[in-house]
Short mmCIF file of C-alpha atoms and ligand atoms in Angstrom, two decimals:
data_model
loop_
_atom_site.label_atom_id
_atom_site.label_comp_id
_atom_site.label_asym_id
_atom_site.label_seq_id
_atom_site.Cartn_x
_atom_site.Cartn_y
_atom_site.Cartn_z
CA UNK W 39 138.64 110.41 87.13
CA UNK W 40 139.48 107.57 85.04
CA UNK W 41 142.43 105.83 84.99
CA UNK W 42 145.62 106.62 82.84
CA UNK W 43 148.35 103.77 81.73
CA UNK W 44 150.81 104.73 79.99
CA UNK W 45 153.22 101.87 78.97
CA UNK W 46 157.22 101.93 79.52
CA UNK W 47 157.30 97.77 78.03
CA UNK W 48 161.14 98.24 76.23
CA UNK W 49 159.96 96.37 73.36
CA UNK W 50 156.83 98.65 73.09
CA UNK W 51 159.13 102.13 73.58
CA UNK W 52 161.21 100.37 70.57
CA UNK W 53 158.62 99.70 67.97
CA UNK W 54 156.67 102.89 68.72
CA UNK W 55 160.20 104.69 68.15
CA UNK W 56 160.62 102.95 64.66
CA UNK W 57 156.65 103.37 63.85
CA UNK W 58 157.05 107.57 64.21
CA UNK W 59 159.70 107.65 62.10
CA UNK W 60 158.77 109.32 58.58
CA UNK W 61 161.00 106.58 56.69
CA UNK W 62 158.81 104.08 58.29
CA UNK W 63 157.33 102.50 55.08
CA UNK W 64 153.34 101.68 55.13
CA UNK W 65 154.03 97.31 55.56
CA UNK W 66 156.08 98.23 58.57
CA UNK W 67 153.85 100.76 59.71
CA UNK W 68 151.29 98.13 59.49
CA UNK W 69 153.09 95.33 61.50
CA UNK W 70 154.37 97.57 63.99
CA UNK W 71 150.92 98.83 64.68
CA UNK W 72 149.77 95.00 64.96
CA UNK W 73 152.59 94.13 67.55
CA UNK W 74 152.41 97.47 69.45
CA UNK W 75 148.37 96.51 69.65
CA UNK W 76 148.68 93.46 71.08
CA UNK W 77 151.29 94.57 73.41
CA UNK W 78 148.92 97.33 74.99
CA UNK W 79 146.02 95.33 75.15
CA UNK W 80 148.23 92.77 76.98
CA UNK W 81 148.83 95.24 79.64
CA UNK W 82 144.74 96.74 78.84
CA UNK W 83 142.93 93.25 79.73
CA UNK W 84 145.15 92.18 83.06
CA UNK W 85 141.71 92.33 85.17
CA UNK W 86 139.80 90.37 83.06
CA UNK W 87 137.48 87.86 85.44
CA UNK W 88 138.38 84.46 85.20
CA UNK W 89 136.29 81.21 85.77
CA UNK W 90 137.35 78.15 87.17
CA UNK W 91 137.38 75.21 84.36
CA UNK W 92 137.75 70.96 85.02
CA UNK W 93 140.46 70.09 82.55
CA UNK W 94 142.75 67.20 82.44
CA UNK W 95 146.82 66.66 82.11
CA UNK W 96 147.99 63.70 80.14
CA UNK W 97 148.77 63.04 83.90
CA UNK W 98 145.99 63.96 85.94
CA UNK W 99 142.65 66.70 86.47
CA UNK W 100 142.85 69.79 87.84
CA UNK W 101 141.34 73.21 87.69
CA UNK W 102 142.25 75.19 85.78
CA UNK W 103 141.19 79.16 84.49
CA UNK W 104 139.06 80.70 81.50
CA UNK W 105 137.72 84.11 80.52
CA UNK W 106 134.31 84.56 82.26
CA UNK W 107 133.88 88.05 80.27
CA UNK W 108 132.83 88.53 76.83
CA UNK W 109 135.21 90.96 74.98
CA UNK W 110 134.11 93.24 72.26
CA UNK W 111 136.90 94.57 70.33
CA UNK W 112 135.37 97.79 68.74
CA UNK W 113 137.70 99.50 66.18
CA UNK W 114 137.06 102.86 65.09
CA UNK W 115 137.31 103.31 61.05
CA UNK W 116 139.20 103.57 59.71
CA UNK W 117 142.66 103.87 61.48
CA UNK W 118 141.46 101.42 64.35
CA UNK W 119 141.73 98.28 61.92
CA UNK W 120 145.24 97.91 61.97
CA UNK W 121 144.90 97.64 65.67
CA UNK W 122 142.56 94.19 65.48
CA UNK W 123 144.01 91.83 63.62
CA UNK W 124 146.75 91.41 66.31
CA UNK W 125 144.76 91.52 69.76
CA UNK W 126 141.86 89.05 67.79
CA UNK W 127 144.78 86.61 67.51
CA UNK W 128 145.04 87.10 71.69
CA UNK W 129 141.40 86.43 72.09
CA UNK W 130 139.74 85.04 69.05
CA UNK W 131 136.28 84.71 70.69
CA UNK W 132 135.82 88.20 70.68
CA UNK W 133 133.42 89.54 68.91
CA UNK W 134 134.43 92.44 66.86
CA UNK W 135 132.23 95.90 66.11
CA UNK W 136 133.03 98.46 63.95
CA UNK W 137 132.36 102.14 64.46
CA UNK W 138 132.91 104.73 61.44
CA UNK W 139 133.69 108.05 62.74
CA UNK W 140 135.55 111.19 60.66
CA UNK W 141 136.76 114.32 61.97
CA UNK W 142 135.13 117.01 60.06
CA UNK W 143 138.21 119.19 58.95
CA UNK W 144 137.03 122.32 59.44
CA UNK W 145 135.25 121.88 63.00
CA UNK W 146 137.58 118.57 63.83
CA UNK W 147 134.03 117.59 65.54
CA UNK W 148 133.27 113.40 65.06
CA UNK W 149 130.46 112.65 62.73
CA UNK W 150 129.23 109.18 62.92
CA UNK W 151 128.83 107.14 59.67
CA UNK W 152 128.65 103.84 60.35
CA UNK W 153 127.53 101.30 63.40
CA UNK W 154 125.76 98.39 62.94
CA UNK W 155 125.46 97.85 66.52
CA UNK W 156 122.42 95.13 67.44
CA UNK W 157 119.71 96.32 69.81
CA UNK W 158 120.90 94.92 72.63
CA UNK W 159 124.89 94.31 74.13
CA UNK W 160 126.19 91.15 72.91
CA UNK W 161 129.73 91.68 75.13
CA UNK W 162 130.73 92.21 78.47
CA UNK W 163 133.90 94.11 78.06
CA UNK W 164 134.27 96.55 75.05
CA UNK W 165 137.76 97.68 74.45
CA UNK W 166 137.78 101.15 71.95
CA UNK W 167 140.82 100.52 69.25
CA UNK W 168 141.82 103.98 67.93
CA UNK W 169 145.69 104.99 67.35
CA UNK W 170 145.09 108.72 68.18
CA UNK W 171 143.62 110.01 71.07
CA UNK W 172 144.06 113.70 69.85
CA UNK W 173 141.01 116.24 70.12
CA UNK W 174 139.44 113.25 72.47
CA UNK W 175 136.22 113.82 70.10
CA UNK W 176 135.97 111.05 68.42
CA UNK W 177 136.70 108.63 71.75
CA UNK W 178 134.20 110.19 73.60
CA UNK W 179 131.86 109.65 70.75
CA UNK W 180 132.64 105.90 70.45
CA UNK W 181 132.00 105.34 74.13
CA UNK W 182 128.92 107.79 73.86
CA UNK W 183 127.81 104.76 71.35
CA UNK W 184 128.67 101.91 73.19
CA UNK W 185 126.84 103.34 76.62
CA UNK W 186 123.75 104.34 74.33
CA UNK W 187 124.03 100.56 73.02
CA UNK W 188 123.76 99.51 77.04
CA UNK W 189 127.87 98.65 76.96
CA UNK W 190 128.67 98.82 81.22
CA UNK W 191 132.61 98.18 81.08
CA UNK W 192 134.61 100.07 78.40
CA UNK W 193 138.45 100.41 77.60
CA UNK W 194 140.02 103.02 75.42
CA UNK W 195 143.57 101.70 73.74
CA UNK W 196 145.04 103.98 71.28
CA UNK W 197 148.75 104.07 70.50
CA UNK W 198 149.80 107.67 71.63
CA UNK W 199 147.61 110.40 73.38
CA UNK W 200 147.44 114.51 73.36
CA UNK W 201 147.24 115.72 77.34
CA UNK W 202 143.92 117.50 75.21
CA UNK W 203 142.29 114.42 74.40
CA UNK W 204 142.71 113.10 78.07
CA UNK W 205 141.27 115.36 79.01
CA UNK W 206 138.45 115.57 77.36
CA UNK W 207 138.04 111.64 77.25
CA UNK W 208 138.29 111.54 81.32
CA UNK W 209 135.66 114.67 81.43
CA UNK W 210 133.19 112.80 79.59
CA UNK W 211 133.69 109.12 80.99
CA UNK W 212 135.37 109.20 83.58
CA UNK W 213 134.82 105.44 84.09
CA UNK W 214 136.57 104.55 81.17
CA UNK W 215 140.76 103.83 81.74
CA UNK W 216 143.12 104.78 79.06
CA UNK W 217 145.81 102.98 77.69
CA UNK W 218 148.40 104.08 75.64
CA UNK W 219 152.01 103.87 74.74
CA UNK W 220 152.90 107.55 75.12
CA UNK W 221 151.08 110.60 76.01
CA UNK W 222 153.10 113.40 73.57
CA UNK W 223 153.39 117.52 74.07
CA UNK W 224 150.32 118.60 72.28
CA UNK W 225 147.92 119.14 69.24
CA UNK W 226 148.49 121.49 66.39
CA UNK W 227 146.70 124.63 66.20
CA UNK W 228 146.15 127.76 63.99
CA UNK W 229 149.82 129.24 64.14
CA UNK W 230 151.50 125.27 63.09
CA UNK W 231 152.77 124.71 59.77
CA UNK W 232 150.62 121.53 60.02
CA UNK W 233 146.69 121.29 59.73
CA UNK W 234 144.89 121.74 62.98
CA UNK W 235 143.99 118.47 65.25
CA UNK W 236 147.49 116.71 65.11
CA UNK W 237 149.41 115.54 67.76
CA UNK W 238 153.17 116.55 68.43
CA UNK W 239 155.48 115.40 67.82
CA UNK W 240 152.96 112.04 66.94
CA UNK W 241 153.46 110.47 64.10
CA UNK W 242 151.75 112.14 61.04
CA UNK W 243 147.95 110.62 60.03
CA UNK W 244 147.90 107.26 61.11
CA UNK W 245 145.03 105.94 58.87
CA UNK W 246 147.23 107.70 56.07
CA UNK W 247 150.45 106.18 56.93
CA UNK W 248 148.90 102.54 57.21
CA UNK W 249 146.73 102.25 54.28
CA UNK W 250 149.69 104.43 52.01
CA UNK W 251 147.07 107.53 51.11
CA UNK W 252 149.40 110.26 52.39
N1 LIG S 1338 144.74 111.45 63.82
C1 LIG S 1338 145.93 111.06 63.31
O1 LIG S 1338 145.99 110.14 62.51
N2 LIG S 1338 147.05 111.68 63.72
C2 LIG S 1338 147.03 112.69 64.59
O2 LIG S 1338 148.08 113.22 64.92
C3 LIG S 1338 145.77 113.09 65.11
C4 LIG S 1338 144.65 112.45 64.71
#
C-alpha cells in the first residue's frame, strides 16, 4: 500500500484555511495555491538522491551535494498549473509535462485529451500536480500514462484528498505515495445539493476558482 503524507506545516494549515474560504478572491486563490505547492513538494521531494559535487569556498574546496535525479513535474490540465509555477522556482531543471484530463460529468470517468509525452522517459522522478484527489480517476489515469510512457518513480501532490480517491489511487498504484495538505470527509453524491464528484467540505472547483470561470 502506498504511502500517505498528510501535512500539519502551520504555515501550510494557514494558507489552505484562507484558500477554502468562498471570499477567497481568484489572485489570492492563485498565490496561495503557488505557496501551498511549493510547501508540499518541499515535504514530497525529501528523498531525492543526491551526488557528491567538487566546489570551492572563497576560502577553500570541499564537497559538496547536487540532485542526481531528474524531476519531471507533470501537471494535470487544467487545475494542476497553478501548482508549477511555484515548485519550478524550487527546481528549475525540471522538465515539465503536461497531461489534459476532464472528468466527464455524467460518468465523472477521466478522458484523456492531451499528452505530448516523447517515446521514451526523459526524467527520473515524475511528481503528478493535481489540487483534487476526489474520485481518484483522473490520478490513476495520469500515473496509468506515465508507467505506459516507461516512468519507474512517481509522486502524487494534490492540495486536499477524498478518503475515496485514496483509495482508489493506492488500489491502482500502490507504489505511488501521496501527498497532500488535508484528507477531508467525503465526495458529493446523488442526495447533495452540489453536483456529484466534489469533495467536502473542499473548496468548490479548483480550476474554476483559479482561472475566475465559476
Ligand atoms: N475537482 C475540484 O476542482 N473540486 C472538487 O471538489 C473535486 C474535483
Amino acid at each position: 500500500m502506498s504511502t500517505v503524507h498528510v501535512s500539519n506545516h502551520p504555515l501550510l494549515l494557514h494558507k489552505l484555511a484562507i484558500l477554502r474560504n468562498k471570499a477567497t478572491d481568484p489572485k489570492r486563490f492563485r498565490e496561495l495555491i503557488r505557496e501551498i505547492s511549493i510547501l508540499l513538494a518541499y515535504e514530497a521531494t525529501a528523498d531525492l538522491a543526491l551526488a557528491e559535487t567538487a566546489i570551492t569556498t572563497p576560502l577553500m574546496p570541499m564537497q559538496g551535494k547536487q540532485l542526481k535525479e531528474m524531476i519531471g513535474l507533470v501537471p494535470v490540465l487544467r487545475a494542476g498549473l497553478g501548482m508549477v509555477e511555484g515548485i519550478w522556482e524550487m527546481m528549475p531543471a525540471a522538465e515539465v509535462w503536461h497531461i489534459g484530463l476532464y472528468r466527464d460529468h455524467a460518468t465523472l470517468e477521466p478522458i484523456k485529451y492531451y499528452s505530448k509525452l516523447p517515446v521514451a522517459p526523459t526524467v527520473d522522478v515524475c511528481l503528478i500536480l493535481d489540487p483534487m484527489l476526489a474520485t481518484g480517476g483522473t490520478a490513476v489515469a495520469a500515473a496509468d500514462l506515465l508507467k505506459k510512457w516507461g516512468a519507474r518513480k512517481i509522486k502524487y501532490i494534490g492540495l486536499i484528498a477524498a478518503p475515496e480517491g485514496i483509495a482508489k489511487l493506492q488500489a491502482a498504484h500502490p507504489d505511488v505515495p501521496i501527498h497532500v495538505a488535508a484528507i477531508d470527509d467525503r465526495l458529493t453524491g446523488a442526495d447533495d445539493p452540489f453536483p456529484p464528484g466534489y469533495i467536502l467540505p473542499g473548496l468548490g472547483d479548483a480550476g474554476d476558482r483559479q482561472f475566475g470561470t465559476g
